[in-house]
Amino acid sequence: MVEVPGGTFTLGDDPLATGATPAQPTITVGPFVLDAYEVTVARFRRFWEAGHPAPPGAIAYPGGASIPWTGEVRDPVLHGEGPWGSRPIDGPSPHPFYAMVDTDWWTAQAFCVWDGGRLPTEAEWEFVAKAMSDGRPVPRVYPWGDEPPQGAVDTPCDRASWNECHPAMDRFQFGGGLVGTFAPTGGFYDLAGNVEEWVADGWAQYTNASCWGGVPRADPLCVSSPDGGDERVTRGGHAMSASAAALRAAARGANVSNQALSWTGFRCAATQ
């Protein structure tokens, strides 16, 4: 894990990134640590072999917020050709350092709690990708800076695995690709591309006053989707993202919480 000092920044404010407007100024996150890499098959296998326990109760977040545990831990076996294999009992995966995929939001959260942490909030994730001051420009369009990534179908990638570029497709046939293939940014690998990443928040437009609404917030967390839906936010884009806009630091996606997809993974955070 990498230590993040926290700070205050403007969340969103990128009209080219999906769901990233209007700007949310004066968003503050406290100190935390975040995985340098996306969770790998090898890490997840240790959790599974330890009995894959569900959290014993609500998951605590900074600022006194918590997310009730109402889900279940599910076997991430949906795609027999994925890095997990057809069943855990089939033996060790031949791809232990590929990003773990096919985990729904509840299972990803359970892993992080078992591992001593939690899923990051989307404010924490974006702070690291866009506003953490560590020699990179601040604020940034992409996790590495303002230059867009290069790469198209069947051509080489330069900064991230996206748009079916090489080596993206060679790796993506197994779901998530090998973590850490590209240079780190601020000590973090694959914040853009490879697999999109679950974060803690329920999906809400930035106009929604119950979660955002353009007012200063400290350690914000949208505990659940305010419209009554069951969608959770994803960040970072993935190897099949055809537009670089999906890789922008402020870009947001969403999936239903119990949906497991072969392009969705995660990394864990912990409060300092």
Short mmCIF file of N, CA, C and O in Angstrom, two decimals, residues 150-247:
data_model
loop_
_atom_site.label_atom_id
_atom_site.label_comp_id
_atom_site.label_asym_id
_atom_site.label_seq_id
_atom_site.Cartn_x
_atom_site.Cartn_y
_atom_site.Cartn_z
N GLN A 150 -1.75 6.67 -25.89
CA GLN A 150 -1.73 6.25 -27.28
C GLN A 150 -2.01 4.75 -27.35
O GLN A 150 -1.67 4.00 -26.46
N GLY A 151 -2.62 4.34 -28.45
CA GLY A 151 -2.91 2.93 -28.63
C GLY A 151 -4.27 2.74 -29.27
O GLY A 151 -5.23 3.41 -28.89
N ALA A 152 -4.33 1.88 -30.24
CA ALA A 152 -5.58 1.53 -30.90
C ALA A 152 -5.59 0.02 -31.11
O ALA A 152 -4.63 -0.67 -30.76
N VAL A 153 -6.67 -0.48 -31.66
CA VAL A 153 -6.81 -1.91 -31.86
C VAL A 153 -5.59 -2.46 -32.61
O VAL A 153 -5.22 -1.95 -33.66
N ASP A 154 -4.96 -3.45 -32.03
CA ASP A 154 -3.82 -4.15 -32.62
C ASP A 154 -2.58 -3.27 -32.78
O ASP A 154 -1.69 -3.60 -33.58
N THR A 155 -2.48 -2.18 -32.04
CA THR A 155 -1.27 -1.36 -32.03
C THR A 155 -0.74 -1.32 -30.60
O THR A 155 -1.46 -1.63 -29.66
N PRO A 156 0.52 -0.90 -30.41
CA PRO A 156 1.06 -0.89 -29.05
C PRO A 156 0.42 0.17 -28.15
O PRO A 156 0.03 1.24 -28.60
N CYS A 157 0.28 -0.15 -26.87
CA CYS A 157 -0.13 0.81 -25.85
C CYS A 157 1.12 1.53 -25.34
O CYS A 157 2.21 0.96 -25.35
N ASP A 158 0.96 2.77 -24.85
CA ASP A 158 2.13 3.44 -24.27
C ASP A 158 2.02 3.68 -22.78
O ASP A 158 3.00 3.55 -22.06
N ARG A 159 0.84 4.01 -22.28
CA ARG A 159 0.70 4.36 -20.86
C ARG A 159 -0.28 3.48 -20.11
O ARG A 159 -0.25 3.44 -18.88
N ALA A 160 -1.19 2.85 -20.82
CA ALA A 160 -2.26 2.10 -20.16
C ALA A 160 -2.81 1.06 -21.12
O ALA A 160 -2.68 1.19 -22.35
N SER A 161 -3.45 0.05 -20.56
CA SER A 161 -4.10 -0.99 -21.35
C SER A 161 -5.53 -0.55 -21.64
O SER A 161 -6.38 -0.54 -20.75
N TRP A 162 -5.79 -0.17 -22.89
CA TRP A 162 -7.11 0.33 -23.27
C TRP A 162 -7.29 0.14 -24.78
O TRP A 162 -6.35 -0.16 -25.50
N ASN A 163 -8.51 0.28 -25.27
CA ASN A 163 -8.81 0.34 -26.69
C ASN A 163 -8.29 -0.89 -27.45
O ASN A 163 -7.94 -0.79 -28.62
N GLU A 164 -8.25 -2.04 -26.78
CA GLU A 164 -7.82 -3.28 -27.40
C GLU A 164 -6.42 -3.20 -28.00
O GLU A 164 -6.09 -3.91 -28.96
N CYS A 165 -5.58 -2.34 -27.43
CA CYS A 165 -4.22 -2.23 -27.94
C CYS A 165 -3.34 -3.31 -27.33
O CYS A 165 -3.68 -3.91 -26.31
N HIS A 166 -2.21 -3.58 -27.94
CA HIS A 166 -1.27 -4.56 -27.40
C HIS A 166 -0.45 -3.91 -26.28
O HIS A 166 0.01 -2.78 -26.44
N PRO A 167 -0.22 -4.60 -25.17
CA PRO A 167 -0.60 -6.00 -24.94
C PRO A 167 -1.98 -6.20 -24.35
O PRO A 167 -2.26 -7.24 -23.77
N ALA A 168 -2.86 -5.20 -24.47
CA ALA A 168 -4.16 -5.29 -23.81
C ALA A 168 -4.95 -6.52 -24.21
O ALA A 168 -5.42 -7.27 -23.35
N MET A 169 -5.09 -6.77 -25.50
CA MET A 169 -5.95 -7.88 -25.90
C MET A 169 -5.33 -9.23 -25.56
O MET A 169 -6.01 -10.18 -25.23
N ASP A 170 -4.00 -9.34 -25.66
CA ASP A 170 -3.37 -10.60 -25.29
C ASP A 170 -3.68 -10.94 -23.84
O ASP A 170 -3.84 -12.10 -23.47
N ARG A 171 -3.76 -9.91 -22.99
CA ARG A 171 -4.02 -10.13 -21.58
C ARG A 171 -5.51 -10.22 -21.31
O ARG A 171 -5.96 -10.99 -20.47
N PHE A 172 -6.30 -9.45 -22.03
CA PHE A 172 -7.70 -9.34 -21.69
C PHE A 172 -8.49 -10.59 -22.04
O PHE A 172 -9.60 -10.78 -21.57
N GLN A 173 -7.94 -11.46 -22.87
CA GLN A 173 -8.65 -12.70 -23.14
C GLN A 173 -8.86 -13.50 -21.85
O GLN A 173 -9.71 -14.38 -21.79
N PHE A 174 -8.10 -13.19 -20.81
CA PHE A 174 -8.25 -13.86 -19.53
C PHE A 174 -9.00 -12.98 -18.53
O PHE A 174 -9.01 -13.27 -17.35
N GLY A 175 -9.58 -11.88 -18.96
CA GLY A 175 -10.23 -10.94 -18.06
C GLY A 175 -9.28 -9.81 -17.75
O GLY A 175 -8.86 -9.07 -18.63
N GLY A 176 -8.90 -9.65 -16.49
CA GLY A 176 -7.92 -8.64 -16.13
C GLY A 176 -6.54 -9.02 -16.62
O GLY A 176 -6.20 -10.19 -16.71
N GLY A 177 -5.74 -8.02 -16.92
CA GLY A 177 -4.40 -8.27 -17.41
C GLY A 177 -3.37 -8.28 -16.29
O GLY A 177 -3.67 -8.06 -15.12
N LEU A 178 -2.14 -8.54 -16.66
CA LEU A 178 -1.02 -8.53 -15.73
C LEU A 178 -0.89 -7.14 -15.11
O LEU A 178 -0.80 -6.14 -15.82
N VAL A 179 -0.89 -7.06 -13.79
CA VAL A 179 -0.80 -5.75 -13.14
C VAL A 179 0.62 -5.22 -13.24
O VAL A 179 1.59 -5.98 -13.33
N GLY A 180 0.76 -3.90 -13.25
CA GLY A 180 2.08 -3.29 -13.21
C GLY A 180 2.85 -3.34 -14.51
O GLY A 180 4.07 -3.18 -14.50
N THR A 181 2.18 -3.56 -15.65
CA THR A 181 2.88 -3.62 -16.93
C THR A 181 3.44 -2.25 -17.32
O THR A 181 4.51 -2.15 -17.91
N PHE A 182 2.71 -1.19 -16.99
CA PHE A 182 3.11 0.16 -17.37
C PHE A 182 3.72 0.88 -16.18
O PHE A 182 3.55 0.48 -15.03
N ALA A 183 4.43 1.96 -16.46
CA ALA A 183 5.12 2.72 -15.41
C ALA A 183 4.13 3.21 -14.36
O ALA A 183 3.00 3.59 -14.69
N PRO A 184 4.54 3.25 -13.10
CA PRO A 184 3.65 3.76 -12.05
C PRO A 184 3.50 5.27 -12.14
O PRO A 184 4.36 5.96 -12.68
N THR A 185 2.42 5.76 -11.58
CA THR A 185 2.19 7.19 -11.45
C THR A 185 1.94 7.49 -9.98
O THR A 185 0.95 7.02 -9.41
N GLY A 186 2.89 8.19 -9.36
CA GLY A 186 2.76 8.46 -7.94
C GLY A 186 2.84 7.22 -7.08
O GLY A 186 2.32 7.20 -5.96
N GLY A 187 3.45 6.15 -7.58
CA GLY A 187 3.56 4.90 -6.84
C GLY A 187 2.42 3.94 -7.10
O GLY A 187 2.39 2.84 -6.54
N PHE A 188 1.48 4.32 -7.96
CA PHE A 188 0.30 3.49 -8.24
C PHE A 188 0.35 2.98 -9.68
O PHE A 188 0.73 3.70 -10.59
N TYR A 189 -0.10 1.76 -9.87
CA TYR A 189 -0.12 1.13 -11.18
C TYR A 189 -1.57 0.94 -11.65
O TYR A 189 -2.45 0.61 -10.87
N ASP A 190 -1.78 1.15 -12.93
CA ASP A 190 -3.05 0.82 -13.59
C ASP A 190 -4.26 1.57 -13.03
O ASP A 190 -5.38 1.04 -13.03
N LEU A 191 -4.03 2.81 -12.56
CA LEU A 191 -5.19 3.61 -12.18
C LEU A 191 -6.08 3.88 -13.40
O LEU A 191 -7.29 4.05 -13.26
N ALA A 192 -5.48 3.91 -14.57
CA ALA A 192 -6.23 4.03 -15.82
C ALA A 192 -6.01 2.75 -16.62
O ALA A 192 -4.89 2.28 -16.76
N GLY A 193 -7.09 2.19 -17.13
CA GLY A 193 -6.98 1.02 -17.98
C GLY A 193 -6.83 -0.28 -17.21
O GLY A 193 -6.95 -0.33 -16.00
N ASN A 194 -6.60 -1.34 -17.95
CA ASN A 194 -6.54 -2.72 -17.49
C ASN A 194 -7.94 -3.18 -17.06
O ASN A 194 -8.64 -3.80 -17.85
N VAL A 195 -8.35 -2.90 -15.83
CA VAL A 195 -9.74 -3.16 -15.42
C VAL A 195 -10.29 -1.91 -14.74
O VAL A 195 -9.55 -1.18 -14.09
N GLU A 196 -11.58 -1.66 -14.93
CA GLU A 196 -12.20 -0.60 -14.15
C GLU A 196 -12.29 -1.09 -12.71
O GLU A 196 -12.29 -2.30 -12.46
N GLU A 197 -12.38 -0.16 -11.76
CA GLU A 197 -12.29 -0.53 -10.35
C GLU A 197 -13.52 -0.10 -9.56
O GLU A 197 -13.96 1.05 -9.64
N TRP A 198 -14.05 -1.04 -8.79
CA TRP A 198 -15.12 -0.70 -7.86
C TRP A 198 -14.62 0.32 -6.83
O TRP A 198 -13.49 0.19 -6.34
N VAL A 199 -15.44 1.28 -6.48
CA VAL A 199 -15.21 2.11 -5.30
C VAL A 199 -16.44 2.01 -4.42
O VAL A 199 -17.43 1.36 -4.77
N ALA A 200 -16.39 2.63 -3.26
CA ALA A 200 -17.42 2.37 -2.25
C ALA A 200 -18.77 2.99 -2.55
O ALA A 200 -19.81 2.44 -2.20
N ASP A 201 -18.78 4.13 -3.21
CA ASP A 201 -19.99 4.97 -3.28
C ASP A 201 -21.11 4.39 -4.13
O ASP A 201 -20.89 3.79 -5.18
N GLY A 202 -22.35 4.65 -3.67
CA GLY A 202 -23.50 4.48 -4.53
C GLY A 202 -23.50 5.54 -5.60
O GLY A 202 -23.02 6.66 -5.40
N TRP A 203 -24.06 5.22 -6.75
CA TRP A 203 -24.07 6.16 -7.86
C TRP A 203 -25.04 7.30 -7.62
O TRP A 203 -26.19 7.10 -7.24
N ALA A 204 -24.55 8.53 -7.82
CA ALA A 204 -25.40 9.72 -7.76
C ALA A 204 -24.81 10.77 -8.68
O ALA A 204 -23.58 10.94 -8.73
N GLN A 205 -25.65 11.46 -9.41
CA GLN A 205 -25.17 12.60 -10.19
C GLN A 205 -24.66 13.68 -9.24
O GLN A 205 -25.11 13.80 -8.09
N TYR A 206 -23.70 14.47 -9.70
CA TYR A 206 -23.14 15.51 -8.85
C TYR A 206 -24.13 16.63 -8.53
O TYR A 206 -23.87 17.45 -7.66
N THR A 207 -25.26 16.65 -9.20
CA THR A 207 -26.31 17.61 -8.86
C THR A 207 -27.13 17.17 -7.66
O THR A 207 -27.91 17.97 -7.12
N ASN A 208 -26.97 15.93 -7.24
CA ASN A 208 -27.78 15.40 -6.15
C ASN A 208 -27.32 15.97 -4.81
O ASN A 208 -26.19 15.75 -4.38
N ALA A 209 -28.20 16.67 -4.15
CA ALA A 209 -27.84 17.39 -2.93
C ALA A 209 -27.59 16.47 -1.75
O ALA A 209 -26.87 16.83 -0.82
N SER A 210 -28.18 15.27 -1.74
CA SER A 210 -28.00 14.39 -0.59
C SER A 210 -26.59 13.83 -0.53
O SER A 210 -26.10 13.53 0.57
N CYS A 211 -25.94 13.67 -1.67
CA CYS A 211 -24.57 13.13 -1.69
C CYS A 211 -23.54 14.17 -2.09
O CYS A 211 -22.41 14.13 -1.61
N TRP A 212 -23.88 15.09 -3.00
CA TRP A 212 -22.91 16.04 -3.52
C TRP A 212 -23.49 17.45 -3.48
O TRP A 212 -23.43 18.11 -2.47
N GLY A 213 -24.01 17.95 -4.59
CA GLY A 213 -24.70 19.23 -4.57
C GLY A 213 -23.82 20.46 -4.58
O GLY A 213 -24.31 21.57 -4.35
N GLY A 214 -22.51 20.32 -4.83
CA GLY A 214 -21.65 21.49 -4.98
C GLY A 214 -21.31 22.21 -3.69
O GLY A 214 -20.92 23.37 -3.73
N VAL A 215 -21.40 21.54 -2.55
CA VAL A 215 -21.06 22.16 -1.27
C VAL A 215 -19.79 21.52 -0.72
O VAL A 215 -19.48 20.36 -1.04
N PRO A 216 -19.02 22.23 0.11
CA PRO A 216 -17.81 21.63 0.69
C PRO A 216 -18.16 20.39 1.51
O PRO A 216 -19.15 20.38 2.26
N ARG A 217 -17.34 19.36 1.37
CA ARG A 217 -17.57 18.12 2.11
C ARG A 217 -16.23 17.55 2.55
O ARG A 217 -15.24 17.63 1.82
N ALA A 218 -16.21 16.96 3.73
CA ALA A 218 -15.02 16.29 4.25
C ALA A 218 -15.27 14.79 4.27
O ALA A 218 -16.29 14.33 4.81
N ASP A 219 -14.36 14.04 3.68
CA ASP A 219 -14.47 12.58 3.58
C ASP A 219 -15.87 12.15 3.14
O ASP A 219 -16.55 11.36 3.82
N PRO A 220 -16.32 12.64 1.98
CA PRO A 220 -17.68 12.30 1.55
C PRO A 220 -17.81 10.83 1.16
O PRO A 220 -16.86 10.20 0.67
N LEU A 221 -18.99 10.31 1.38
CA LEU A 221 -19.33 8.95 0.99
C LEU A 221 -20.81 8.91 0.68
O LEU A 221 -21.64 9.24 1.53
N CYS A 222 -21.16 8.53 -0.53
CA CYS A 222 -22.56 8.33 -0.89
C CYS A 222 -22.89 6.89 -0.53
O CYS A 222 -22.57 5.95 -1.26
N VAL A 223 -23.49 6.70 0.63
CA VAL A 223 -23.67 5.36 1.21
C VAL A 223 -24.46 4.45 0.28
O VAL A 223 -24.16 3.26 0.15
N SER A 224 -25.47 4.99 -0.39
CA SER A 224 -26.26 4.21 -1.34
C SER A 224 -26.81 5.15 -2.39
O SER A 224 -26.85 6.37 -2.20
N SER A 225 -27.24 4.59 -3.50
CA SER A 225 -27.79 5.43 -4.57
C SER A 225 -29.04 6.15 -4.07
O SER A 225 -29.99 5.49 -3.63
N PRO A 226 -29.06 7.47 -4.11
CA PRO A 226 -30.20 8.20 -3.55
C PRO A 226 -31.50 8.01 -4.32
O PRO A 226 -32.57 8.29 -3.79
N ASP A 227 -31.42 7.52 -5.55
CA ASP A 227 -32.65 7.30 -6.31
C ASP A 227 -33.27 5.94 -6.03
O ASP A 227 -34.26 5.55 -6.66
N GLY A 228 -32.70 5.21 -5.06
CA GLY A 228 -33.23 3.90 -4.71
C GLY A 228 -32.69 2.76 -5.54
O GLY A 228 -33.06 1.60 -5.33
N GLY A 229 -31.79 3.07 -6.48
CA GLY A 229 -31.19 2.02 -7.29
C GLY A 229 -30.11 1.28 -6.53
O GLY A 229 -29.82 1.55 -5.37
N ASP A 230 -29.48 0.35 -7.20
CA ASP A 230 -28.48 -0.50 -6.57
C ASP A 230 -27.16 -0.43 -7.33
O ASP A 230 -26.46 -1.43 -7.46
N GLU A 231 -26.83 0.75 -7.84
CA GLU A 231 -25.61 0.90 -8.61
C GLU A 231 -24.48 1.45 -7.74
O GLU A 231 -24.70 2.32 -6.90
N ARG A 232 -23.28 0.93 -7.97
CA ARG A 232 -22.08 1.41 -7.31
C ARG A 232 -21.12 1.97 -8.35
O ARG A 232 -21.07 1.51 -9.50
N VAL A 233 -20.34 2.95 -7.95
CA VAL A 233 -19.46 3.66 -8.87
C VAL A 233 -18.24 2.81 -9.22
O VAL A 233 -17.72 2.06 -8.38
N THR A 234 -17.81 2.91 -10.47
CA THR A 234 -16.55 2.34 -10.92
C THR A 234 -15.67 3.46 -11.45
O THR A 234 -16.16 4.50 -11.90
N ARG A 235 -14.36 3.24 -11.42
CA ARG A 235 -13.40 4.25 -11.86
C ARG A 235 -12.29 3.64 -12.72
O ARG A 235 -11.95 2.46 -12.57
N GLY A 236 -11.74 4.43 -13.62
CA GLY A 236 -10.48 4.10 -14.27
C GLY A 236 -10.51 3.57 -15.68
O GLY A 236 -9.48 3.51 -16.33
N GLY A 237 -11.66 3.13 -16.20
CA GLY A 237 -11.67 2.55 -17.53
C GLY A 237 -11.01 1.18 -17.58
O GLY A 237 -10.47 0.70 -16.57
N HIS A 238 -11.05 0.53 -18.74
CA HIS A 238 -10.53 -0.83 -18.83
C HIS A 238 -9.97 -1.09 -20.23
O HIS A 238 -9.97 -0.21 -21.09
N ALA A 239 -9.50 -2.31 -20.44
CA ALA A 239 -8.79 -2.65 -21.67
C ALA A 239 -9.66 -2.58 -22.91
O ALA A 239 -9.15 -2.48 -24.03
N MET A 240 -10.98 -2.62 -22.74
CA MET A 240 -11.88 -2.54 -23.89
C MET A 240 -12.43 -1.14 -24.09
O MET A 240 -13.20 -0.91 -25.02
N SER A 241 -12.06 -0.18 -23.22
CA SER A 241 -12.55 1.19 -23.37
C SER A 241 -12.05 1.77 -24.68
O SER A 241 -10.85 1.91 -24.90
N ALA A 242 -12.98 2.14 -25.56
CA ALA A 242 -12.60 2.62 -26.89
C ALA A 242 -12.29 4.10 -26.91
O ALA A 242 -11.71 4.60 -27.87
N SER A 243 -12.64 4.82 -25.86
CA SER A 243 -12.39 6.26 -25.79
C SER A 243 -11.47 6.56 -24.62
O SER A 243 -11.67 6.04 -23.51
N ALA A 244 -10.50 7.43 -24.87
CA ALA A 244 -9.59 7.84 -23.79
C ALA A 244 -10.34 8.60 -22.71
O ALA A 244 -9.83 8.74 -21.59
N ALA A 245 -11.54 9.09 -23.00
CA ALA A 245 -12.32 9.81 -22.00
C ALA A 245 -12.59 8.93 -20.78
O ALA A 245 -12.69 9.42 -19.66
N ALA A 246 -12.71 7.62 -20.98
CA ALA A 246 -12.98 6.71 -19.87
C ALA A 246 -11.80 6.59 -18.94
O ALA A 246 -11.96 6.15 -17.80
N LEU A 247 -10.60 6.98 -19.40
CA LEU A 247 -9.39 6.87 -18.60
C LEU A 247 -9.07 8.17 -17.87
O LEU A 247 -8.11 8.22 -17.10
#
